[in-house]
PDB file of C-alpha atoms and ligand atoms in Angstrom:
ATOM      1  CA  UNK P   1       2.602 -15.152  38.764  1.00 46.00           C
ATOM      2  CA  UNK P   2       1.821 -16.346  35.255  1.00 51.00           C
ATOM      3  CA  UNK P   3       4.341 -15.207  32.461  1.00 66.00           C
ATOM      4  CA  UNK P   4       2.720 -16.651  29.521  1.00 81.00           C
ATOM      5  CA  UNK P   5       0.485 -13.728  28.857  1.00 93.00           C
ATOM      6  CA  UNK P   6       1.289 -11.664  25.711  1.00 96.00           C
ATOM      7  CA  UNK P   7       1.048  -7.806  25.471  1.00 98.00           C
ATOM      8  CA  UNK P   8      -0.106  -6.072  22.411  1.00 98.00           C
ATOM      9  CA  UNK P   9      -0.766  -2.417  22.151  1.00 98.00           C
ATOM     10  CA  UNK P  10      -1.992   0.510  19.795  1.00 98.00           C
ATOM     11  CA  UNK P  11       0.326   3.304  19.300  1.00 98.00           C
ATOM     12  CA  UNK P  12      -0.799   6.665  17.889  1.00 96.00           C
ATOM     13  CA  UNK P  13      -1.907  10.305  18.796  1.00 96.00           C
ATOM     14  CA  UNK P  14      -4.639  10.548  19.768  1.00 93.00           C
ATOM     15  CA  UNK P  15      -5.727   7.020  20.818  1.00 93.00           C
ATOM     16  CA  UNK P  16      -8.317   7.719  23.515  1.00 90.00           C
ATOM     17  CA  UNK P  17     -11.285   7.320  21.352  1.00 88.00           C
ATOM     18  CA  UNK P  18     -10.115   4.100  19.608  1.00 93.00           C
ATOM     19  CA  UNK P  19     -12.276   0.941  19.755  1.00 96.00           C
ATOM     20  CA  UNK P  20      -9.265  -1.196  19.069  1.00 97.00           C
ATOM     21  CA  UNK P  21      -8.588  -2.303  22.686  1.00 98.00           C
ATOM     22  CA  UNK P  22     -12.091  -3.194  23.239  1.00 98.00           C
ATOM     23  CA  UNK P  23     -12.231  -5.144  20.054  1.00 98.00           C
ATOM     24  CA  UNK P  24      -8.916  -6.920  20.439  1.00 98.00           C
ATOM     25  CA  UNK P  25      -9.389  -7.958  24.117  1.00 98.00           C
ATOM     26  CA  UNK P  26     -12.764  -9.347  23.420  1.00 98.00           C
ATOM     27  CA  UNK P  27     -11.241 -11.249  20.464  1.00 98.00           C
ATOM     28  CA  UNK P  28      -8.331 -12.651  22.506  1.00 98.00           C
ATOM     29  CA  UNK P  29     -10.681 -13.589  25.315  1.00 98.00           C
ATOM     30  CA  UNK P  30     -13.086 -15.448  22.866  1.00 98.00           C
ATOM     31  CA  UNK P  31      -9.988 -17.178  21.441  1.00 98.00           C
ATOM     32  CA  UNK P  32      -8.840 -18.378  24.891  1.00 97.00           C
ATOM     33  CA  UNK P  33      -5.494 -16.505  24.248  1.00 97.00           C
ATOM     34  CA  UNK P  34      -4.010 -15.134  27.390  1.00 97.00           C
ATOM     35  CA  UNK P  35      -3.206 -11.556  26.227  1.00 98.00           C
ATOM     36  CA  UNK P  36      -3.933  -7.972  26.808  1.00 97.00           C
ATOM     37  CA  UNK P  37      -4.201  -5.121  24.398  1.00 98.00           C
ATOM     38  CA  UNK P  38      -3.797  -1.405  25.429  1.00 98.00           C
ATOM     39  CA  UNK P  39      -3.761   1.836  23.897  1.00 98.00           C
ATOM     40  CA  UNK P  40      -0.386   4.064  24.353  1.00 98.00           C
ATOM     41  CA  UNK P  41      -0.395   7.538  23.179  1.00 97.00           C
ATOM     42  CA  UNK P  42       3.033   8.548  21.780  1.00 97.00           C
ATOM     43  CA  UNK P  43       4.019  11.770  20.257  1.00 97.00           C
ATOM     44  CA  UNK P  44       7.486  10.781  19.041  1.00 97.00           C
ATOM     45  CA  UNK P  45       7.616   7.818  16.780  1.00 97.00           C
ATOM     46  CA  UNK P  46      10.730   6.546  18.477  1.00 97.00           C
ATOM     47  CA  UNK P  47       8.940   6.297  21.716  1.00 97.00           C
ATOM     48  CA  UNK P  48       7.043   3.219  19.906  1.00 98.00           C
ATOM     49  CA  UNK P  49      10.358   1.434  19.796  1.00 96.00           C
ATOM     50  CA  UNK P  50      11.191   2.131  23.307  1.00 96.00           C
ATOM     51  CA  UNK P  51       7.916   0.939  24.644  1.00 97.00           C
ATOM     52  CA  UNK P  52       7.895  -2.074  22.527  1.00 97.00           C
ATOM     53  CA  UNK P  53      11.217  -3.215  24.129  1.00 95.00           C
ATOM     54  CA  UNK P  54      10.360  -2.061  27.607  1.00 95.00           C
ATOM     55  CA  UNK P  55       7.072  -3.791  27.788  1.00 96.00           C
ATOM     56  CA  UNK P  56       8.056  -6.987  25.698  1.00 96.00           C
ATOM     57  CA  UNK P  57       5.062  -6.058  23.264  1.00 98.00           C
ATOM     58  CA  UNK P  58       4.537  -9.009  20.860  1.00 98.00           C
ATOM     59  CA  UNK P  59       2.337  -7.097  18.397  1.00 98.00           C
ATOM     60  CA  UNK P  60       1.481  -3.446  17.761  1.00 98.00           C
ATOM     61  CA  UNK P  61      -1.172  -1.474  15.824  1.00 98.00           C
ATOM     62  CA  UNK P  62       0.025   1.820  14.554  1.00 97.00           C
ATOM     63  CA  UNK P  63      -2.067   4.664  13.901  1.00 95.00           C
ATOM     64  CA  UNK P  64      -2.081   8.299  13.139  1.00 92.00           C
ATOM     65  CA  UNK P  65       0.227  10.105  12.759  1.00 94.00           C
ATOM     66  CA  UNK P  66       2.901   7.370  12.935  1.00 95.00           C
ATOM     67  CA  UNK P  67       2.134   4.856  10.051  1.00 95.00           C
ATOM     68  CA  UNK P  68       4.854   6.061   7.763  1.00 94.00           C
ATOM     69  CA  UNK P  69       7.357   7.266   9.964  1.00 96.00           C
ATOM     70  CA  UNK P  70       7.822   3.984  11.841  1.00 97.00           C
ATOM     71  CA  UNK P  71       8.800   2.309   8.685  1.00 97.00           C
ATOM     72  CA  UNK P  72      12.565   3.530   9.030  1.00 97.00           C
ATOM     73  CA  UNK P  73      12.961   1.738  12.486  1.00 97.00           C
ATOM     74  CA  UNK P  74      11.728  -1.634  11.535  1.00 98.00           C
ATOM     75  CA  UNK P  75      14.075  -4.723  10.390  1.00 98.00           C
ATOM     76  CA  UNK P  76      11.723  -5.929   7.831  1.00 98.00           C
ATOM     77  CA  UNK P  77       8.741  -4.626   5.797  1.00 98.00           C
ATOM     78  CA  UNK P  78       6.129  -6.394   3.698  1.00 98.00           C
ATOM     79  CA  UNK P  79       6.102  -5.518  -0.024  1.00 98.00           C
ATOM     80  CA  UNK P  80       2.466  -4.250   0.138  1.00 97.00           C
ATOM     81  CA  UNK P  81       3.461  -1.959   3.093  1.00 98.00           C
ATOM     82  CA  UNK P  82       6.337  -0.552   1.031  1.00 97.00           C
ATOM     83  CA  UNK P  83       4.043  -0.028  -2.102  1.00 97.00           C
ATOM     84  CA  UNK P  84       1.530   1.805   0.256  1.00 97.00           C
ATOM     85  CA  UNK P  85       3.982   3.662   1.937  1.00 96.00           C
ATOM     86  CA  UNK P  86       2.500   2.848   5.405  1.00 95.00           C
ATOM     87  CA  UNK P  87       2.609   0.232   8.230  1.00 97.00           C
ATOM     88  CA  UNK P  88      -0.270  -0.205  10.661  1.00 97.00           C
ATOM     89  CA  UNK P  89       0.991  -3.570  12.133  1.00 98.00           C
ATOM     90  CA  UNK P  90       4.339  -4.492  13.916  1.00 98.00           C
ATOM     91  CA  UNK P  91       5.229  -8.070  15.080  1.00 98.00           C
ATOM     92  CA  UNK P  92       8.137  -8.198  17.541  1.00 97.00           C
ATOM     93  CA  UNK P  93       9.595 -11.628  17.339  1.00 95.00           C
ATOM     94  CA  UNK P  94      13.029 -13.006  18.276  1.00 93.00           C
ATOM     95  CA  UNK P  95      14.293  -9.395  18.893  1.00 93.00           C
ATOM     96  CA  UNK P  96      13.209  -8.432  15.291  1.00 96.00           C
ATOM     97  CA  UNK P  97      10.389  -6.049  14.209  1.00 97.00           C
ATOM     98  CA  UNK P  98       8.407  -6.798  11.094  1.00 98.00           C
ATOM     99  CA  UNK P  99       5.861  -4.382   9.549  1.00 98.00           C
ATOM    100  CA  UNK P 100       2.750  -5.195   7.672  1.00 98.00           C
ATOM    101  CA  UNK P 101      -0.277  -3.348   6.436  1.00 98.00           C
ATOM    102  CA  UNK P 102      -3.683  -4.864   6.983  1.00 98.00           C
ATOM    103  CA  UNK P 103      -5.582  -1.573   5.925  1.00 97.00           C
ATOM    104  CA  UNK P 104      -5.643  -2.731   2.526  1.00 97.00           C
ATOM    105  CA  UNK P 105      -6.613  -6.459   3.176  1.00 98.00           C
ATOM    106  CA  UNK P 106      -9.246  -5.055   5.585  1.00 97.00           C
ATOM    107  CA  UNK P 107     -10.684  -2.938   2.847  1.00 97.00           C
ATOM    108  CA  UNK P 108     -10.512  -5.484   0.205  1.00 98.00           C
ATOM    109  CA  UNK P 109     -12.253  -8.228   2.619  1.00 97.00           C
ATOM    110  CA  UNK P 110     -14.793  -5.741   3.733  1.00 96.00           C
ATOM    111  CA  UNK P 111     -15.476  -4.863   0.071  1.00 97.00           C
ATOM    112  CA  UNK P 112     -15.776  -8.659  -0.923  1.00 96.00           C
ATOM    113  CA  UNK P 113     -18.712  -9.080   1.521  1.00 94.00           C
ATOM    114  CA  UNK P 114     -20.736  -7.148  -0.755  1.00 94.00           C
ATOM    115  CA  UNK P 115     -19.213  -6.660  -4.212  1.00 96.00           C
ATOM    116  CA  UNK P 116     -16.625  -8.742  -6.620  1.00 97.00           C
ATOM    117  CA  UNK P 117     -13.889  -6.333  -6.963  1.00 98.00           C
ATOM    118  CA  UNK P 118     -12.501  -7.722 -10.417  1.00 98.00           C
ATOM    119  CA  UNK P 119     -13.354  -5.688 -13.459  1.00 98.00           C
ATOM    120  CA  UNK P 120     -15.130  -3.173 -11.478  1.00 98.00           C
ATOM    121  CA  UNK P 121     -14.448   0.699 -11.356  1.00 98.00           C
ATOM    122  CA  UNK P 122     -14.238   2.462  -8.127  1.00 98.00           C
ATOM    123  CA  UNK P 123     -14.078   6.229  -7.591  1.00 98.00           C
ATOM    124  CA  UNK P 124     -11.454   7.020  -4.685  1.00 98.00           C
ATOM    125  CA  UNK P 125     -12.202  10.087  -2.807  1.00 98.00           C
ATOM    126  CA  UNK P 126      -9.053  11.378  -1.271  1.00 97.00           C
ATOM    127  CA  UNK P 127      -5.366  11.065  -1.812  1.00 96.00           C
ATOM    128  CA  UNK P 128      -3.998  10.092   1.686  1.00 91.00           C
ATOM    129  CA  UNK P 129      -2.639   7.032   3.277  1.00 90.00           C
ATOM    130  CA  UNK P 130      -6.223   5.376   3.191  1.00 93.00           C
ATOM    131  CA  UNK P 131      -6.626   6.256  -0.370  1.00 96.00           C
ATOM    132  CA  UNK P 132      -3.274   4.427  -1.022  1.00 96.00           C
ATOM    133  CA  UNK P 133      -4.311   1.595   0.688  1.00 96.00           C
ATOM    134  CA  UNK P 134      -7.636   1.345  -1.269  1.00 97.00           C
ATOM    135  CA  UNK P 135      -6.078   1.920  -4.565  1.00 98.00           C
ATOM    136  CA  UNK P 136      -3.409  -0.752  -3.802  1.00 98.00           C
ATOM    137  CA  UNK P 137      -6.037  -3.154  -2.713  1.00 98.00           C
ATOM    138  CA  UNK P 138      -8.328  -2.875  -5.643  1.00 98.00           C
ATOM    139  CA  UNK P 139      -5.396  -2.957  -8.221  1.00 97.00           C
ATOM    140  CA  UNK P 140      -4.424  -6.284  -6.574  1.00 97.00           C
ATOM    141  CA  UNK P 141      -8.014  -7.644  -7.042  1.00 97.00           C
ATOM    142  CA  UNK P 142      -8.173  -6.691 -10.795  1.00 98.00           C
ATOM    143  CA  UNK P 143     -10.222  -3.480 -10.190  1.00 98.00           C
ATOM    144  CA  UNK P 144      -9.837  -0.014 -11.531  1.00 98.00           C
ATOM    145  CA  UNK P 145      -9.643   3.186  -9.483  1.00 98.00           C
ATOM    146  CA  UNK P 146     -10.153   6.658 -10.376  1.00 98.00           C
ATOM    147  CA  UNK P 147      -8.768   9.398  -7.929  1.00 98.00           C
ATOM    148  CA  UNK P 148     -10.631  12.132  -6.913  1.00 98.00           C
ATOM    149  CA  UNK P 149      -8.989  14.903  -4.559  1.00 98.00           C
ATOM    150  CA  UNK P 150      -9.368  18.406  -3.247  1.00 98.00           C
ATOM    151  CA  UNK P 151      -5.644  19.271  -3.989  1.00 98.00           C
ATOM    152  CA  UNK P 152      -4.972  18.642  -7.706  1.00 98.00           C
ATOM    153  CA  UNK P 153      -1.192  18.197  -7.366  1.00 98.00           C
ATOM    154  CA  UNK P 154      -1.662  15.702  -4.606  1.00 97.00           C
ATOM    155  CA  UNK P 155      -4.150  13.562  -6.528  1.00 98.00           C
ATOM    156  CA  UNK P 156      -2.380  13.843  -9.730  1.00 98.00           C
ATOM    157  CA  UNK P 157       0.757  12.338  -8.179  1.00 97.00           C
ATOM    158  CA  UNK P 158      -1.069   9.564  -6.647  1.00 97.00           C
ATOM    159  CA  UNK P 159      -3.083   8.636  -9.687  1.00 98.00           C
ATOM    160  CA  UNK P 160       0.238   8.776 -11.787  1.00 98.00           C
ATOM    161  CA  UNK P 161       2.099   6.377  -9.398  1.00 97.00           C
ATOM    162  CA  UNK P 162      -0.737   3.788  -9.527  1.00 97.00           C
ATOM    163  CA  UNK P 163      -1.573   4.312 -13.067  1.00 97.00           C
ATOM    164  CA  UNK P 164      -5.029   5.649 -12.560  1.00 97.00           C
ATOM    165  CA  UNK P 165      -7.072   8.661 -13.943  1.00 98.00           C
ATOM    166  CA  UNK P 166      -7.376  11.681 -11.758  1.00 98.00           C
ATOM    167  CA  UNK P 167     -10.219  14.405 -11.458  1.00 98.00           C
ATOM    168  CA  UNK P 168     -10.532  17.128  -8.985  1.00 98.00           C
ATOM    169  CA  UNK P 169     -13.098  16.556  -6.216  1.00 97.00           C
ATOM    170  CA  UNK P 170     -15.287  19.220  -7.587  1.00 96.00           C
ATOM    171  CA  UNK P 171     -15.718  17.063 -10.894  1.00 97.00           C
ATOM    172  CA  UNK P 172     -17.010  13.796  -9.225  1.00 96.00           C
ATOM    173  CA  UNK P 173     -20.299  14.322 -10.873  1.00 95.00           C
ATOM    174  CA  UNK P 174     -18.496  13.558 -14.375  1.00 96.00           C
ATOM    175  CA  UNK P 175     -17.534  10.123 -13.163  1.00 96.00           C
ATOM    176  CA  UNK P 176     -19.377   6.850 -13.529  1.00 96.00           C
ATOM    177  CA  UNK P 177     -18.418   3.771 -11.849  1.00 97.00           C
ATOM    178  CA  UNK P 178     -19.659   0.742  -9.952  1.00 98.00           C
ATOM    179  CA  UNK P 179     -18.643   2.020  -6.360  1.00 98.00           C
ATOM    180  CA  UNK P 180     -17.469   5.316  -4.746  1.00 98.00           C
ATOM    181  CA  UNK P 181     -15.288   5.102  -1.618  1.00 98.00           C
ATOM    182  CA  UNK P 182     -14.708   7.950   0.685  1.00 98.00           C
ATOM    183  CA  UNK P 183     -11.178   8.080   2.421  1.00 97.00           C
ATOM    184  CA  UNK P 184     -11.346  11.590   3.329  1.00 96.00           C
ATOM    185  CA  UNK P 185     -12.376  12.526   6.984  1.00 94.00           C
ATOM    186  CA  UNK P 186     -15.141  14.439   5.740  1.00 97.00           C
ATOM    187  CA  UNK P 187     -18.279  13.497   7.598  1.00 96.00           C
ATOM    188  CA  UNK P 188     -16.353  12.000  10.619  1.00 93.00           C
ATOM    189  CA  UNK P 189     -17.720  12.675  14.124  1.00 90.00           C
ATOM    190  CA  UNK P 190     -18.357  15.657  15.232  1.00 91.00           C
ATOM    191  CA  UNK P 191     -18.810  17.153  11.732  1.00 94.00           C
ATOM    192  CA  UNK P 192     -21.484  14.633  10.861  1.00 95.00           C
ATOM    193  CA  UNK P 193     -23.606  16.959   8.695  1.00 97.00           C
ATOM    194  CA  UNK P 194     -20.897  17.117   6.080  1.00 98.00           C
ATOM    195  CA  UNK P 195     -20.456  15.102   3.021  1.00 98.00           C
ATOM    196  CA  UNK P 196     -17.609  15.317   0.602  1.00 98.00           C
ATOM    197  CA  UNK P 197     -19.777  15.275  -2.472  1.00 98.00           C
ATOM    198  CA  UNK P 198     -23.244  16.344  -3.418  1.00 97.00           C
ATOM    199  CA  UNK P 199     -26.188  14.058  -3.196  1.00 98.00           C
ATOM    200  CA  UNK P 200     -27.175  14.544  -6.798  1.00 97.00           C
ATOM    201  CA  UNK P 201     -23.878  12.825  -8.243  1.00 97.00           C
ATOM    202  CA  UNK P 202     -24.278   9.586  -6.186  1.00 98.00           C
ATOM    203  CA  UNK P 203     -26.805   8.082  -8.672  1.00 97.00           C
ATOM    204  CA  UNK P 204     -23.834   7.377 -10.933  1.00 98.00           C
ATOM    205  CA  UNK P 205     -22.688   4.613  -8.664  1.00 98.00           C
ATOM    206  CA  UNK P 206     -24.386   1.373  -7.721  1.00 98.00           C
ATOM    207  CA  UNK P 207     -22.398   1.281  -4.417  1.00 98.00           C
ATOM    208  CA  UNK P 208     -21.175   3.741  -2.079  1.00 98.00           C
ATOM    209  CA  UNK P 209     -18.735   2.789   0.962  1.00 98.00           C
ATOM    210  CA  UNK P 210     -17.517   5.267   3.533  1.00 98.00           C
ATOM    211  CA  UNK P 211     -14.320   4.114   5.517  1.00 96.00           C
ATOM    212  CA  UNK P 212     -15.504   6.326   8.498  1.00 95.00           C
ATOM    213  CA  UNK P 213     -17.114   4.213  11.194  1.00 92.00           C
ATOM    214  CA  UNK P 214     -18.056   7.102  13.513  1.00 90.00           C
ATOM    215  CA  UNK P 215     -20.919   7.844  12.827  1.00 93.00           C
ATOM    216  CA  UNK P 216     -21.875   4.445  11.413  1.00 94.00           C
ATOM    217  CA  UNK P 217     -24.100   6.103   8.843  1.00 96.00           C
ATOM    218  CA  UNK P 218     -22.487   9.130   7.653  1.00 97.00           C
ATOM    219  CA  UNK P 219     -24.341  12.139   5.591  1.00 98.00           C
ATOM    220  CA  UNK P 220     -22.581  10.364   2.544  1.00 98.00           C
ATOM    221  CA  UNK P 221     -24.220   6.990   3.381  1.00 98.00           C
ATOM    222  CA  UNK P 222     -27.613   8.621   4.073  1.00 98.00           C
ATOM    223  CA  UNK P 223     -27.570  10.470   0.852  1.00 98.00           C
ATOM    224  CA  UNK P 224     -26.589   7.380  -1.091  1.00 98.00           C
ATOM    225  CA  UNK P 225     -29.269   5.306   0.406  1.00 98.00           C
ATOM    226  CA  UNK P 226     -31.836   8.034  -0.597  1.00 98.00           C
ATOM    227  CA  UNK P 227     -30.236   8.314  -3.905  1.00 98.00           C
ATOM    228  CA  UNK P 228     -30.862   4.349  -4.364  1.00 98.00           C
ATOM    229  CA  UNK P 229     -27.304   3.224  -3.872  1.00 98.00           C
ATOM    230  CA  UNK P 230     -26.379   0.162  -1.911  1.00 98.00           C
ATOM    231  CA  UNK P 231     -24.084   1.025   1.012  1.00 98.00           C
ATOM    232  CA  UNK P 232     -20.970  -0.310   2.978  1.00 97.00           C
ATOM    233  CA  UNK P 233     -20.155   1.323   6.324  1.00 96.00           C
ATOM    234  CA  UNK P 234     -16.564   1.574   7.683  1.00 96.00           C
ATOM    235  CA  UNK P 235     -17.260  -0.730  10.760  1.00 97.00           C
ATOM    236  CA  UNK P 236     -16.402  -3.977   8.463  1.00 96.00           C
ATOM    237  CA  UNK P 237     -13.110  -2.455   7.258  1.00 97.00           C
ATOM    238  CA  UNK P 238     -12.164  -1.729  10.913  1.00 97.00           C
ATOM    239  CA  UNK P 239     -12.983  -5.110  12.133  1.00 98.00           C
ATOM    240  CA  UNK P 240     -11.275  -6.894   9.195  1.00 98.00           C
ATOM    241  CA  UNK P 241      -8.145  -4.872   9.607  1.00 98.00           C
ATOM    242  CA  UNK P 242      -7.950  -5.771  13.170  1.00 98.00           C
ATOM    243  CA  UNK P 243      -8.679  -9.391  12.543  1.00 98.00           C
ATOM    244  CA  UNK P 244      -6.010  -9.600   9.878  1.00 98.00           C
ATOM    245  CA  UNK P 245      -3.850  -8.159  12.562  1.00 98.00           C
ATOM    246  CA  UNK P 246      -4.501 -11.043  15.177  1.00 98.00           C
ATOM    247  CA  UNK P 247      -3.965 -13.450  12.240  1.00 98.00           C
ATOM    248  CA  UNK P 248      -0.358 -12.012  11.711  1.00 98.00           C
ATOM    249  CA  UNK P 249       0.306 -12.289  15.422  1.00 98.00           C
ATOM    250  CA  UNK P 250      -1.102 -15.490  16.385  1.00 97.00           C
ATOM    251  CA  UNK P 251      -1.489 -17.498  13.014  1.00 97.00           C
ATOM    252  CA  UNK P 252      -5.173 -18.259  14.134  1.00 98.00           C
ATOM    253  CA  UNK P 253      -8.501 -17.378  12.793  1.00 98.00           C
ATOM    254  CA  UNK P 254     -10.099 -14.702  14.813  1.00 98.00           C
ATOM    255  CA  UNK P 255     -13.883 -14.481  15.450  1.00 98.00           C
ATOM    256  CA  UNK P 256     -14.769 -11.875  13.045  1.00 98.00           C
ATOM    257  CA  UNK P 257     -18.615 -11.781  13.622  1.00 98.00           C
ATOM    258  CA  UNK P 258     -18.204 -11.574  17.269  1.00 98.00           C
ATOM    259  CA  UNK P 259     -15.667  -8.818  16.884  1.00 98.00           C
ATOM    260  CA  UNK P 260     -18.137  -6.966  14.885  1.00 98.00           C
ATOM    261  CA  UNK P 261     -21.015  -7.510  17.327  1.00 98.00           C
ATOM    262  CA  UNK P 262     -18.843  -6.153  20.143  1.00 98.00           C
ATOM    263  CA  UNK P 263     -17.883  -2.965  18.151  1.00 97.00           C
ATOM    264  CA  UNK P 264     -21.483  -2.284  17.008  1.00 96.00           C
ATOM    265  CA  UNK P 265     -22.748  -2.738  20.496  1.00 97.00           C
ATOM    266  CA  UNK P 266     -20.452  -0.329  21.861  1.00 95.00           C
ATOM    267  CA  UNK P 267     -21.303   2.315  19.319  1.00 91.00           C
ATOM    268  CA  UNK P 268     -24.843   1.934  19.880  1.00 87.00           C
ATOM    269  CA  UNK P 269     -24.731   2.307  23.427  1.00 85.00           C
ATOM    270  CA  UNK P 270     -22.583   5.395  22.880  1.00 79.00           C
ATOM    271  CA  UNK P 271     -25.023   7.001  20.544  1.00 73.00           C
ATOM    272  CA  UNK P 272     -28.153   6.028  22.539  1.00 66.00           C
TER     273      UNK P 272
HETATM  274  P1  LIG R   1      -5.419   9.376   5.766  1.00 69.92           P
HETATM  275  O1  LIG R   1      -3.799   9.062   5.827  1.00 69.92           O
HETATM  276  O2  LIG R   1      -6.072   9.039   7.047  1.00 69.92           O
HETATM  277  O3  LIG R   1      -5.891   9.140   4.485  1.00 69.92           O
HETATM  278  P2  LIG R   1      -4.321  12.204   5.030  1.00 69.92           P
HETATM  279  O4  LIG R   1      -3.263  11.709   4.554  1.00 69.92           O
HETATM  280  O5  LIG R   1      -4.621  13.415   5.995  1.00 69.92           O
HETATM  281  O6  LIG R   1      -5.427  11.094   5.916  1.00 69.92           O
HETATM  282  O7  LIG R   1      -5.520  12.464   3.736  1.00 69.92           O
HETATM  283  C1  LIG R   1      -6.750  12.987   3.887  1.00 69.92           C
HETATM  284  C2  LIG R   1      -7.357  13.163   2.605  1.00 69.92           C
HETATM  285  O8  LIG R   1      -8.545  13.750   2.736  1.00 69.92           O
HETATM  286  C3  LIG R   1      -6.544  13.989   1.673  1.00 69.92           C
HETATM  287  O9  LIG R   1      -6.487  13.673   0.342  1.00 69.92           O
HETATM  288  C4  LIG R   1      -7.223  15.321   1.896  1.00 69.92           C
HETATM  289  O10 LIG R   1      -7.359  16.102   0.669  1.00 69.92           O
HETATM  290  P3  LIG R   1      -6.181  17.321   0.402  1.00 69.92           P
HETATM  291  O11 LIG R   1      -5.099  16.455  -0.498  1.00 69.92           O
HETATM  292  O12 LIG R   1      -6.788  18.296  -0.492  1.00 69.92           O
HETATM  293  O13 LIG R   1      -5.443  17.744   1.716  1.00 69.92           O
HETATM  294  C5  LIG R   1      -8.587  14.936   2.037  1.00 69.92           C
HETATM  295  N1  LIG R   1      -9.337  15.822   2.896  1.00 69.92           N
HETATM  296  C6  LIG R   1      -9.227  16.249   4.092  1.00 69.92           C
HETATM  297  N2  LIG R   1     -10.065  17.239   4.371  1.00 69.92           N
HETATM  298  C7  LIG R   1     -10.787  17.419   3.457  1.00 69.92           C
HETATM  299  C8  LIG R   1     -11.872  18.237   2.991  1.00 69.92           C
HETATM  300  N3  LIG R   1     -12.488  19.112   4.036  1.00 69.92           N
HETATM  301  N4  LIG R   1     -12.377  18.207   1.724  1.00 69.92           N
HETATM  302  C9  LIG R   1     -12.003  17.472   0.806  1.00 69.92           C
HETATM  303  N5  LIG R   1     -10.967  16.610   1.098  1.00 69.92           N
HETATM  304  C10 LIG R   1     -10.409  16.549   2.303  1.00 69.92           C
END
């Protein structure tokens, strides 16, 4: 029996719908890496630690709702993860667990496919973990973020922490910027007829990005196209954050275009 094979896993709840196993396994195969990546549903964050040790898992993707709770169990955490307050990547090496965050690098790299971030103004819808990763990444790249959130206190606190302006979500129409990014779950399958903002305010932006990738073209992005904006779907960020994980785990450059193709094909088959 060969024992060089490395095991990787996604931990979260739920995980059944995730495209990460498909994408990571396809990438490992293409890279000729002997590895398997599986999805494990865990209710209690402590179970992640047990499973990592029991199954000798080399690398783990962490998703909702464990991205923050996992942090206290790790031996080392990257400074960006500490600032964002979330870990989505764990590496198990020499008996130690290290936490990283590739949500922000994934977002920055996917934005960079279309826009130069430096000097640009971004309206960020939402004030949760995804918004924190976006704001951190944009700040790192020399851009400015404006926080817009449904709950004022949460949005105000986040804006203060990162030195940004805050507006209630209902006042998005007052903002002019280069790019609007939705980090809320509004518009995600199955609520595909919803958008976090009304169509008539989208003309204030050149670009509109949705980090939701199911559906690929959300109501927000459809409205944005009709308003004459350029659009960025969430698939690129999803692929980039996964590719950055593989880079951390293996030190090798993953086949990004191939990974994107695999994900898009699967989504096309599921919706047709
Ligand atoms: P994540 O970590 O994935 O970003 P989260 O921490 O639950 O998820 O944050 C979700 C964000 O989307 C929050 O800012 C939330 O707004 P509130 O702070 O008011 O709760 C926002 N959000 C969720 N559902 C929303 C809705 N129906 N309309 C507007 N904003 C919504």
